Amino acid sequence: MDSITLKCPVTIKAKVTEQLKKNLAAEIQENIRKADVELQQIEFHAKRMMSEQAKQDAQGLTALRQQIDGETQKRIEFKNHMTEKLKETAQLELGAEIPQGTLEQIVTVKVGDDLHTYMNAEILLEDGKVIAFRN
């Protein structure tokens, strides 16, 4: 066998621009808004569920309250995390490169090829457009 076909990771990086910062901030703010809506829904449903549970089995109230509190706490932690990310986004320096994710490429490797070349592949974006390929 002289060659083999492999799936290799490709790191996607974005060059920080004002537009990217605006887009990231908008996405984060939308996530915060969704968390607020979920918190309101949890509170609304919690009252109804607690009332129904009290009618059926008062002993189950504590377990139900713990479950509701756990769900509420998850949303609050997520919201706090998103708020921190929003602060970090505002502090990004223009021109810096930040990771945006990973894709896969299919490559055919032959005897004698440098595998590290394929394993360290990157695509650099600027406002969504490819501006460079790196190995």
mmCIF file with all atom_site columns, C-alpha atoms in Angstrom:
data_model
loop_
_atom_site.group_PDB
_atom_site.id
_atom_site.type_symbol
_atom_site.label_atom_id
_atom_site.label_alt_id
_atom_site.label_comp_id
_atom_site.label_asym_id
_atom_site.label_entity_id
_atom_site.label_seq_id
_atom_site.pdbx_PDB_ins_code
_atom_site.Cartn_x
_atom_site.Cartn_y
_atom_site.Cartn_z
_atom_site.occupancy
_atom_site.B_iso_or_equiv
_atom_site.pdbx_formal_charge
_atom_site.auth_seq_id
_atom_site.auth_comp_id
_atom_site.auth_asym_id
_atom_site.auth_atom_id
_atom_site.pdbx_PDB_model_num
ATOM 1   C CA . MET A 1 1   ? 0.000   0.000  0.000  1.00 0.00 ? 1   MET A CA 1
ATOM 2   C CA . ASP A 1 2   ? 1.531   3.318  -1.123 1.00 0.00 ? 2   ASP A CA 1
ATOM 3   C CA . SER A 1 3   ? -1.106  5.682  0.276  1.00 0.00 ? 3   SER A CA 1
ATOM 4   C CA . ILE A 1 4   ? -4.001  5.929  2.682  1.00 0.00 ? 4   ILE A CA 1
ATOM 5   C CA . THR A 1 5   ? -6.969  8.289  2.914  1.00 0.00 ? 5   THR A CA 1
ATOM 6   C CA . LEU A 1 6   ? -7.513  9.952  6.289  1.00 0.00 ? 6   LEU A CA 1
ATOM 7   C CA . LYS A 1 7   ? -9.860  12.437 7.920  1.00 0.00 ? 7   LYS A CA 1
ATOM 8   C CA . CYS A 1 8   ? -7.811  15.211 9.474  1.00 0.00 ? 8   CYS A CA 1
ATOM 9   C CA . PRO A 1 9   ? -8.942  18.185 11.570 1.00 0.00 ? 9   PRO A CA 1
ATOM 10  C CA . VAL A 1 10  ? -8.877  21.714 10.173 1.00 0.00 ? 10  VAL A CA 1
ATOM 11  C CA . THR A 1 11  ? -8.959  24.540 12.717 1.00 0.00 ? 11  THR A CA 1
ATOM 12  C CA . ILE A 1 12  ? -11.124 27.489 11.741 1.00 0.00 ? 12  ILE A CA 1
ATOM 13  C CA . LYS A 1 13  ? -9.897  30.848 13.044 1.00 0.00 ? 13  LYS A CA 1
ATOM 14  C CA . ALA A 1 14  ? -11.404 34.274 12.598 1.00 0.00 ? 14  ALA A CA 1
ATOM 15  C CA . LYS A 1 15  ? -9.592  37.572 12.433 1.00 0.00 ? 15  LYS A CA 1
ATOM 16  C CA . VAL A 1 16  ? -11.233 39.953 14.909 1.00 0.00 ? 16  VAL A CA 1
ATOM 17  C CA . THR A 1 17  ? -13.005 42.854 13.206 1.00 0.00 ? 17  THR A CA 1
ATOM 18  C CA . GLU A 1 18  ? -15.628 45.286 14.432 1.00 0.00 ? 18  GLU A CA 1
ATOM 19  C CA . GLN A 1 19  ? -18.246 43.285 12.511 1.00 0.00 ? 19  GLN A CA 1
ATOM 20  C CA . LEU A 1 20  ? -17.161 40.013 14.152 1.00 0.00 ? 20  LEU A CA 1
ATOM 21  C CA . LYS A 1 21  ? -17.310 41.622 17.594 1.00 0.00 ? 21  LYS A CA 1
ATOM 22  C CA . LYS A 1 22  ? -20.829 42.897 16.854 1.00 0.00 ? 22  LYS A CA 1
ATOM 23  C CA . ASN A 1 23  ? -21.936 39.481 15.598 1.00 0.00 ? 23  ASN A CA 1
ATOM 24  C CA . LEU A 1 24  ? -20.489 37.650 18.614 1.00 0.00 ? 24  LEU A CA 1
ATOM 25  C CA . ALA A 1 25  ? -22.035 40.154 21.026 1.00 0.00 ? 25  ALA A CA 1
ATOM 26  C CA . ALA A 1 26  ? -25.444 39.827 19.333 1.00 0.00 ? 26  ALA A CA 1
ATOM 27  C CA . GLU A 1 27  ? -25.263 36.023 19.509 1.00 0.00 ? 27  GLU A CA 1
ATOM 28  C CA . ILE A 1 28  ? -24.312 36.103 23.191 1.00 0.00 ? 28  ILE A CA 1
ATOM 29  C CA . GLN A 1 29  ? -27.056 38.621 24.000 1.00 0.00 ? 29  GLN A CA 1
ATOM 30  C CA . GLU A 1 30  ? -29.579 36.378 22.247 1.00 0.00 ? 30  GLU A CA 1
ATOM 31  C CA . ASN A 1 31  ? -28.426 33.445 24.410 1.00 0.00 ? 31  ASN A CA 1
ATOM 32  C CA . ILE A 1 32  ? -28.836 35.594 27.532 1.00 0.00 ? 32  ILE A CA 1
ATOM 33  C CA . ARG A 1 33  ? -32.340 36.596 26.399 1.00 0.00 ? 33  ARG A CA 1
ATOM 34  C CA . LYS A 1 34  ? -33.250 32.931 25.832 1.00 0.00 ? 34  LYS A CA 1
ATOM 35  C CA . ALA A 1 35  ? -31.982 32.046 29.314 1.00 0.00 ? 35  ALA A CA 1
ATOM 36  C CA . ASP A 1 36  ? -34.166 34.814 30.777 1.00 0.00 ? 36  ASP A CA 1
ATOM 37  C CA . VAL A 1 37  ? -37.203 33.443 28.930 1.00 0.00 ? 37  VAL A CA 1
ATOM 38  C CA . GLU A 1 38  ? -36.440 29.921 30.176 1.00 0.00 ? 38  GLU A CA 1
ATOM 39  C CA . LEU A 1 39  ? -36.124 31.220 33.745 1.00 0.00 ? 39  LEU A CA 1
ATOM 40  C CA . GLN A 1 40  ? -39.528 32.889 33.448 1.00 0.00 ? 40  GLN A CA 1
ATOM 41  C CA . GLN A 1 41  ? -41.038 29.692 32.055 1.00 0.00 ? 41  GLN A CA 1
ATOM 42  C CA . ILE A 1 42  ? -39.544 27.615 34.849 1.00 0.00 ? 42  ILE A CA 1
ATOM 43  C CA . GLU A 1 43  ? -40.975 29.990 37.443 1.00 0.00 ? 43  GLU A CA 1
ATOM 44  C CA . PHE A 1 44  ? -44.397 29.972 35.775 1.00 0.00 ? 44  PHE A CA 1
ATOM 45  C CA . HIS A 1 45  ? -44.526 26.174 35.506 1.00 0.00 ? 45  HIS A CA 1
ATOM 46  C CA . ALA A 1 46  ? -43.051 25.714 38.982 1.00 0.00 ? 46  ALA A CA 1
ATOM 47  C CA . LYS A 1 47  ? -46.006 27.412 40.652 1.00 0.00 ? 47  LYS A CA 1
ATOM 48  C CA . ARG A 1 48  ? -48.470 25.201 38.811 1.00 0.00 ? 48  ARG A CA 1
ATOM 49  C CA . MET A 1 49  ? -46.452 22.031 39.416 1.00 0.00 ? 49  MET A CA 1
ATOM 50  C CA . MET A 1 50  ? -45.997 22.803 43.124 1.00 0.00 ? 50  MET A CA 1
ATOM 51  C CA . SER A 1 51  ? -49.738 23.396 43.486 1.00 0.00 ? 51  SER A CA 1
ATOM 52  C CA . GLU A 1 52  ? -50.579 20.106 41.754 1.00 0.00 ? 52  GLU A CA 1
ATOM 53  C CA . GLN A 1 53  ? -47.969 18.216 43.776 1.00 0.00 ? 53  GLN A CA 1
ATOM 54  C CA . ALA A 1 54  ? -49.343 19.607 47.037 1.00 0.00 ? 54  ALA A CA 1
ATOM 55  C CA . LYS A 1 55  ? -52.798 18.280 46.137 1.00 0.00 ? 55  LYS A CA 1
ATOM 56  C CA . GLN A 1 56  ? -51.486 14.810 45.232 1.00 0.00 ? 56  GLN A CA 1
ATOM 57  C CA . ASP A 1 57  ? -48.642 14.147 47.628 1.00 0.00 ? 57  ASP A CA 1
ATOM 58  C CA . ALA A 1 58  ? -47.212 16.767 49.965 1.00 0.00 ? 58  ALA A CA 1
ATOM 59  C CA . GLN A 1 59  ? -44.127 14.627 50.628 1.00 0.00 ? 59  GLN A CA 1
ATOM 60  C CA . GLY A 1 60  ? -43.008 15.008 47.021 1.00 0.00 ? 60  GLY A CA 1
ATOM 61  C CA . LEU A 1 61  ? -42.843 18.796 47.328 1.00 0.00 ? 61  LEU A CA 1
ATOM 62  C CA . THR A 1 62  ? -39.261 18.818 48.581 1.00 0.00 ? 62  THR A CA 1
ATOM 63  C CA . ALA A 1 63  ? -37.962 16.677 45.716 1.00 0.00 ? 63  ALA A CA 1
ATOM 64  C CA . LEU A 1 64  ? -39.892 18.754 43.179 1.00 0.00 ? 64  LEU A CA 1
ATOM 65  C CA . ARG A 1 65  ? -38.562 22.009 44.670 1.00 0.00 ? 65  ARG A CA 1
ATOM 66  C CA . GLN A 1 66  ? -34.993 20.644 44.464 1.00 0.00 ? 66  GLN A CA 1
ATOM 67  C CA . GLN A 1 67  ? -35.500 19.688 40.831 1.00 0.00 ? 67  GLN A CA 1
ATOM 68  C CA . ILE A 1 68  ? -36.891 23.137 40.007 1.00 0.00 ? 68  ILE A CA 1
ATOM 69  C CA . ASP A 1 69  ? -34.075 24.849 41.906 1.00 0.00 ? 69  ASP A CA 1
ATOM 70  C CA . GLY A 1 70  ? -31.531 22.738 40.012 1.00 0.00 ? 70  GLY A CA 1
ATOM 71  C CA . GLU A 1 71  ? -32.976 23.748 36.645 1.00 0.00 ? 71  GLU A CA 1
ATOM 72  C CA . THR A 1 72  ? -33.091 27.383 37.715 1.00 0.00 ? 72  THR A CA 1
ATOM 73  C CA . GLN A 1 73  ? -29.483 27.236 38.901 1.00 0.00 ? 73  GLN A CA 1
ATOM 74  C CA . LYS A 1 74  ? -28.329 25.765 35.557 1.00 0.00 ? 74  LYS A CA 1
ATOM 75  C CA . ARG A 1 75  ? -29.918 28.680 33.681 1.00 0.00 ? 75  ARG A CA 1
ATOM 76  C CA . ILE A 1 76  ? -28.449 31.245 36.075 1.00 0.00 ? 76  ILE A CA 1
ATOM 77  C CA . GLU A 1 77  ? -24.958 29.735 35.704 1.00 0.00 ? 77  GLU A CA 1
ATOM 78  C CA . PHE A 1 78  ? -25.335 29.710 31.926 1.00 0.00 ? 78  PHE A CA 1
ATOM 79  C CA . LYS A 1 79  ? -26.462 33.339 31.967 1.00 0.00 ? 79  LYS A CA 1
ATOM 80  C CA . ASN A 1 80  ? -23.489 34.325 34.162 1.00 0.00 ? 80  ASN A CA 1
ATOM 81  C CA . HIS A 1 81  ? -21.131 32.463 31.810 1.00 0.00 ? 81  HIS A CA 1
ATOM 82  C CA . MET A 1 82  ? -22.623 34.272 28.799 1.00 0.00 ? 82  MET A CA 1
ATOM 83  C CA . THR A 1 83  ? -22.277 37.627 30.574 1.00 0.00 ? 83  THR A CA 1
ATOM 84  C CA . GLU A 1 84  ? -18.569 36.888 31.132 1.00 0.00 ? 84  GLU A CA 1
ATOM 85  C CA . LYS A 1 85  ? -18.184 35.946 27.462 1.00 0.00 ? 85  LYS A CA 1
ATOM 86  C CA . LEU A 1 86  ? -19.831 39.232 26.496 1.00 0.00 ? 86  LEU A CA 1
ATOM 87  C CA . LYS A 1 87  ? -17.232 41.128 28.553 1.00 0.00 ? 87  LYS A CA 1
ATOM 88  C CA . GLU A 1 88  ? -14.417 39.093 26.964 1.00 0.00 ? 88  GLU A CA 1
ATOM 89  C CA . THR A 1 89  ? -15.799 39.778 23.484 1.00 0.00 ? 89  THR A CA 1
ATOM 90  C CA . ALA A 1 90  ? -15.791 43.521 24.124 1.00 0.00 ? 90  ALA A CA 1
ATOM 91  C CA . GLN A 1 91  ? -12.106 43.299 25.067 1.00 0.00 ? 91  GLN A CA 1
ATOM 92  C CA . LEU A 1 92  ? -10.985 41.411 21.941 1.00 0.00 ? 92  LEU A CA 1
ATOM 93  C CA . GLU A 1 93  ? -8.249  43.258 20.068 1.00 0.00 ? 93  GLU A CA 1
ATOM 94  C CA . LEU A 1 94  ? -8.867  44.064 16.427 1.00 0.00 ? 94  LEU A CA 1
ATOM 95  C CA . GLY A 1 95  ? -6.657  41.917 14.190 1.00 0.00 ? 95  GLY A CA 1
ATOM 96  C CA . ALA A 1 96  ? -6.264  39.131 16.760 1.00 0.00 ? 96  ALA A CA 1
ATOM 97  C CA . GLU A 1 97  ? -7.153  35.599 15.679 1.00 0.00 ? 97  GLU A CA 1
ATOM 98  C CA . ILE A 1 98  ? -9.665  33.574 17.649 1.00 0.00 ? 98  ILE A CA 1
ATOM 99  C CA . PRO A 1 99  ? -10.726 29.935 17.193 1.00 0.00 ? 99  PRO A CA 1
ATOM 100 C CA . GLN A 1 100 ? -14.173 29.468 15.679 1.00 0.00 ? 100 GLN A CA 1
ATOM 101 C CA . GLY A 1 101 ? -14.361 25.690 15.460 1.00 0.00 ? 101 GLY A CA 1
ATOM 102 C CA . THR A 1 102 ? -13.048 22.653 13.664 1.00 0.00 ? 102 THR A CA 1
ATOM 103 C CA . LEU A 1 103 ? -13.899 20.968 10.393 1.00 0.00 ? 103 LEU A CA 1
ATOM 104 C CA . GLU A 1 104 ? -12.508 17.835 8.807  1.00 0.00 ? 104 GLU A CA 1
ATOM 105 C CA . GLN A 1 105 ? -10.663 17.370 5.573  1.00 0.00 ? 105 GLN A CA 1
ATOM 106 C CA . ILE A 1 106 ? -10.055 14.145 3.719  1.00 0.00 ? 106 ILE A CA 1
ATOM 107 C CA . VAL A 1 107 ? -6.462  13.755 2.628  1.00 0.00 ? 107 VAL A CA 1
ATOM 108 C CA . THR A 1 108 ? -4.503  11.066 0.877  1.00 0.00 ? 108 THR A CA 1
ATOM 109 C CA . VAL A 1 109 ? -1.202  10.485 2.620  1.00 0.00 ? 109 VAL A CA 1
ATOM 110 C CA . LYS A 1 110 ? 1.647   8.821  0.773  1.00 0.00 ? 110 LYS A CA 1
ATOM 111 C CA . VAL A 1 111 ? 4.800   7.226  2.086  1.00 0.00 ? 111 VAL A CA 1
ATOM 112 C CA . GLY A 1 112 ? 7.254   10.004 2.874  1.00 0.00 ? 112 GLY A CA 1
ATOM 113 C CA . ASP A 1 113 ? 4.626   12.715 3.492  1.00 0.00 ? 113 ASP A CA 1
ATOM 114 C CA . ASP A 1 114 ? 4.879   14.842 6.641  1.00 0.00 ? 114 ASP A CA 1
ATOM 115 C CA . LEU A 1 115 ? 1.731   13.955 8.601  1.00 0.00 ? 115 LEU A CA 1
ATOM 116 C CA . HIS A 1 116 ? 2.097   17.045 10.835 1.00 0.00 ? 116 HIS A CA 1
ATOM 117 C CA . THR A 1 117 ? 1.441   19.213 7.780  1.00 0.00 ? 117 THR A CA 1
ATOM 118 C CA . TYR A 1 118 ? -2.041  17.753 7.520  1.00 0.00 ? 118 TYR A CA 1
ATOM 119 C CA . MET A 1 119 ? -2.705  17.687 11.248 1.00 0.00 ? 119 MET A CA 1
ATOM 120 C CA . ASN A 1 120 ? -2.005  21.413 11.732 1.00 0.00 ? 120 ASN A CA 1
ATOM 121 C CA . ALA A 1 121 ? -4.165  22.778 8.906  1.00 0.00 ? 121 ALA A CA 1
ATOM 122 C CA . GLU A 1 122 ? -5.966  26.060 9.541  1.00 0.00 ? 122 GLU A CA 1
ATOM 123 C CA . ILE A 1 123 ? -8.375  28.276 7.655  1.00 0.00 ? 123 ILE A CA 1
ATOM 124 C CA . LEU A 1 124 ? -8.359  31.971 8.512  1.00 0.00 ? 124 LEU A CA 1
ATOM 125 C CA . LEU A 1 125 ? -11.557 33.968 8.014  1.00 0.00 ? 125 LEU A CA 1
ATOM 126 C CA . GLU A 1 126 ? -12.217 37.682 7.970  1.00 0.00 ? 126 GLU A CA 1
ATOM 127 C CA . ASP A 1 127 ? -15.901 38.614 8.252  1.00 0.00 ? 127 ASP A CA 1
ATOM 128 C CA . GLY A 1 128 ? -16.861 35.154 7.045  1.00 0.00 ? 128 GLY A CA 1
ATOM 129 C CA . LYS A 1 129 ? -14.586 35.121 4.002  1.00 0.00 ? 129 LYS A CA 1
ATOM 130 C CA . VAL A 1 130 ? -11.560 32.853 3.660  1.00 0.00 ? 130 VAL A CA 1
ATOM 131 C CA . ILE A 1 131 ? -8.387  34.929 3.588  1.00 0.00 ? 131 ILE A CA 1
ATOM 132 C CA . ALA A 1 132 ? -5.746  32.246 4.180  1.00 0.00 ? 132 ALA A CA 1
ATOM 133 C CA . PHE A 1 133 ? -4.983  28.534 4.365  1.00 0.00 ? 133 PHE A CA 1
ATOM 134 C CA . ARG A 1 134 ? -2.183  27.503 6.701  1.00 0.00 ? 134 ARG A CA 1
ATOM 135 C CA . ASN A 1 135 ? -0.296  24.303 7.347  1.00 0.00 ? 135 ASN A CA 1
#
